[in-house]
Amino acid sequence: MSSRKKFIAGNWKMNKTSADGVTLVHDIVLAVGKQSDVEVVVCPPFTAIESVAKAVEGSEVKLGAQNMHFEASGAFTGEVSAPMLRALFATHVILGHSERRTIFGETDELVNKKVLAALKNQLRPIFCVGETLAERESGATLKVVQTQVERGLAGVGKDQAAGLILAYEPVWAIGTGKVATTEQAQEVHAFIRGLLTNLFSDLVAQKVRILYGGSMKPANAPELLAQKDIDGGLIGGASLEARSFVELVTAAIAAK
Ligand code: PEP
């Protein structure tokens, strides 16, 4: 048991129209919208943010985006900025997701600019790191994660750092049905907490929530969430149905 409040975030990716998103979040709010033992965040696509914001109003369910540009405004066709997300009452933003890194070529340097811009605009980054299968098999996991954490968080002040949320997502476990063993996940989570101690302080490291992401489901969540340094989950597939997402929140309440 730790003093950190458990945190469950749903990453809907490129799924759900605005209307479908409202239906989904309505069921989530009904089931877990009044509890505050676990922090619950849903991250719809940009097109559903405004309608989902209205649907979560007055509940404990919070709203996040899946990406943003680091500039506040300008000639960046197709992009949205932190102030635009804030204006829609988003409180969180996923940054550095492996799909952004691999499919859209986002580098550690770009992710770092976004992290700094999010913090400047009072948006809490859910900052993702994780190794590929080839990197794990070659024994490079900790080195890869260290580089991503150190580069991604460069320039973040000690006073801002406690507001960060990190997500360890082994790329080989995302959307594949393959889940890291609890030992594999706990090892990397503890390693990340050590990095946060070195970068900031032990006090900060003890406050930062580190989520696990990668095929987390109601069946495997209790064991993962019982680990000392696993403070919640970033959920893809299982966040698209109210029943499985609510079950994950319930598992986090039980593990708190
Ligand atoms: C994710 O995309 O962040 C994720 C963890 O997906 P899934 O739960 O589907 O593996």
GROMACS .gro file of C-alpha atoms in nm, residues 67-171:
model
  105
   67ASN     CA    1  -0.159   1.452  -2.796
   68MET     CA    2  -0.095   1.824  -2.850
   69HIS     CA    3   0.145   2.064  -3.019
   70PHE     CA    4   0.402   2.246  -2.809
   71GLU     CA    5   0.324   2.591  -2.948
   72ALA     CA    6   0.021   2.784  -2.824
   73SER     CA    7  -0.100   2.883  -3.172
   74GLY     CA    8   0.022   2.938  -3.528
   75ALA     CA    9   0.062   2.780  -3.870
   76PHE     CA   10   0.058   2.412  -3.767
   77THR     CA   11  -0.212   2.257  -3.984
   78GLY     CA   12  -0.395   1.972  -3.816
   79GLU     CA   13  -0.257   2.039  -3.469
   80VAL     CA   14  -0.415   2.154  -3.142
   81SER     CA   15  -0.249   2.337  -2.855
   82ALA     CA   16  -0.246   2.323  -2.477
   83PRO     CA   17  -0.453   2.644  -2.434
   84MET     CA   18  -0.715   2.500  -2.673
   85LEU     CA   19  -0.738   2.184  -2.461
   86ARG     CA   20  -0.754   2.385  -2.140
   87ALA     CA   21  -1.040   2.587  -2.286
   88LEU     CA   22  -1.233   2.258  -2.319
   89PHE     CA   23  -1.158   2.172  -1.955
   90ALA     CA   24  -0.902   1.902  -2.029
   91THR     CA   25  -0.674   1.851  -1.730
   92HIS     CA   26  -0.438   1.584  -1.867
   93VAL     CA   27  -0.262   1.500  -2.192
   94ILE     CA   28  -0.094   1.177  -2.305
   95LEU     CA   29   0.251   1.257  -2.446
   96GLY     CA   30   0.514   1.034  -2.603
   97HIS     CA   31   0.283   0.738  -2.661
   98SER     CA   32   0.471   0.470  -2.856
   99GLU     CA   33   0.224   0.503  -3.146
  100ARG     CA   34   0.315   0.872  -3.171
  101ARG     CA   35   0.684   0.785  -3.150
  102THR     CA   36   0.683   0.501  -3.405
  103ILE     CA   37   0.404   0.590  -3.651
  104PHE     CA   38   0.442   0.969  -3.641
  105GLY     CA   39   0.816   0.989  -3.579
  106GLU     CA   40   0.806   1.179  -3.251
  107THR     CA   41   1.152   1.208  -3.099
  108ASP     CA   42   1.249   1.246  -2.733
  109GLU     CA   43   1.330   1.609  -2.807
  110LEU     CA   44   0.985   1.678  -2.952
  111VAL     CA   45   0.813   1.496  -2.666
  112ASN     CA   46   1.020   1.705  -2.422
  113LYS     CA   47   0.895   2.030  -2.580
  114LYS     CA   48   0.539   1.905  -2.540
  115VAL     CA   49   0.593   1.805  -2.176
  116LEU     CA   50   0.728   2.152  -2.096
  117ALA     CA   51   0.441   2.322  -2.284
  118ALA     CA   52   0.180   2.109  -2.106
  119LEU     CA   53   0.322   2.193  -1.763
  120LYS     CA   54   0.340   2.562  -1.853
  121ASN     CA   55  -0.032   2.550  -1.934
  122GLN     CA   56  -0.136   2.357  -1.622
  123LEU     CA   57  -0.204   2.037  -1.815
  124ARG     CA   58  -0.073   1.724  -1.647
  125PRO     CA   59   0.133   1.513  -1.886
  126ILE     CA   60   0.081   1.138  -1.889
  127PHE     CA   61   0.431   1.083  -2.020
  128CYS     CA   62   0.486   0.742  -2.182
  129VAL     CA   63   0.807   0.543  -2.212
  130GLY     CA   64   0.882   0.183  -2.301
  131GLU     CA   65   1.104  -0.051  -2.497
  132THR     CA   66   1.039  -0.251  -2.812
  133LEU     CA   67   1.059  -0.630  -2.819
  134ALA     CA   68   1.400  -0.619  -2.989
  135GLU     CA   69   1.528  -0.382  -2.721
  136ARG     CA   70   1.400  -0.609  -2.442
  137GLU     CA   71   1.548  -0.918  -2.605
  138SER     CA   72   1.886  -0.751  -2.641
  139GLY     CA   73   1.888  -0.655  -2.272
  140ALA     CA   74   1.855  -0.282  -2.344
  141THR     CA   75   1.526  -0.217  -2.161
  142LEU     CA   76   1.657  -0.011  -1.870
  143LYS     CA   77   1.896   0.189  -2.087
  144VAL     CA   78   1.618   0.273  -2.336
  145VAL     CA   79   1.378   0.374  -2.060
  146GLN     CA   80   1.648   0.583  -1.890
  147THR     CA   81   1.720   0.774  -2.210
  148GLN     CA   82   1.350   0.838  -2.275
  149VAL     CA   83   1.289   0.957  -1.918
  150GLU     CA   84   1.597   1.180  -1.900
  151ARG     CA   85   1.546   1.336  -2.243
  152GLY     CA   86   1.169   1.365  -2.211
  153LEU     CA   87   1.187   1.539  -1.875
  154ALA     CA   88   1.484   1.768  -1.947
  155GLY     CA   89   1.420   2.115  -1.809
  156VAL     CA   90   1.127   2.014  -1.589
  157GLY     CA   91   1.159   2.200  -1.257
  158LYS     CA   92   1.156   2.024  -0.921
  159ASP     CA   93   0.847   2.225  -0.825
  160GLN     CA   94   0.658   2.100  -1.134
  161ALA     CA   95   0.771   1.741  -1.127
  162ALA     CA   96   0.532   1.603  -0.864
  163GLY     CA   97   0.246   1.684  -1.101
  164LEU     CA   98   0.380   1.448  -1.365
  165ILE     CA   99   0.227   1.111  -1.437
  166LEU     CA  100   0.451   0.855  -1.606
  167ALA     CA  101   0.337   0.548  -1.793
  168TYR     CA  102   0.562   0.251  -1.853
  169GLU     CA  103   0.430   0.083  -2.165
  170PRO     CA  104   0.642  -0.196  -2.311
  171VAL     CA  105   0.573  -0.152  -2.683
   0.00000   0.00000   0.00000
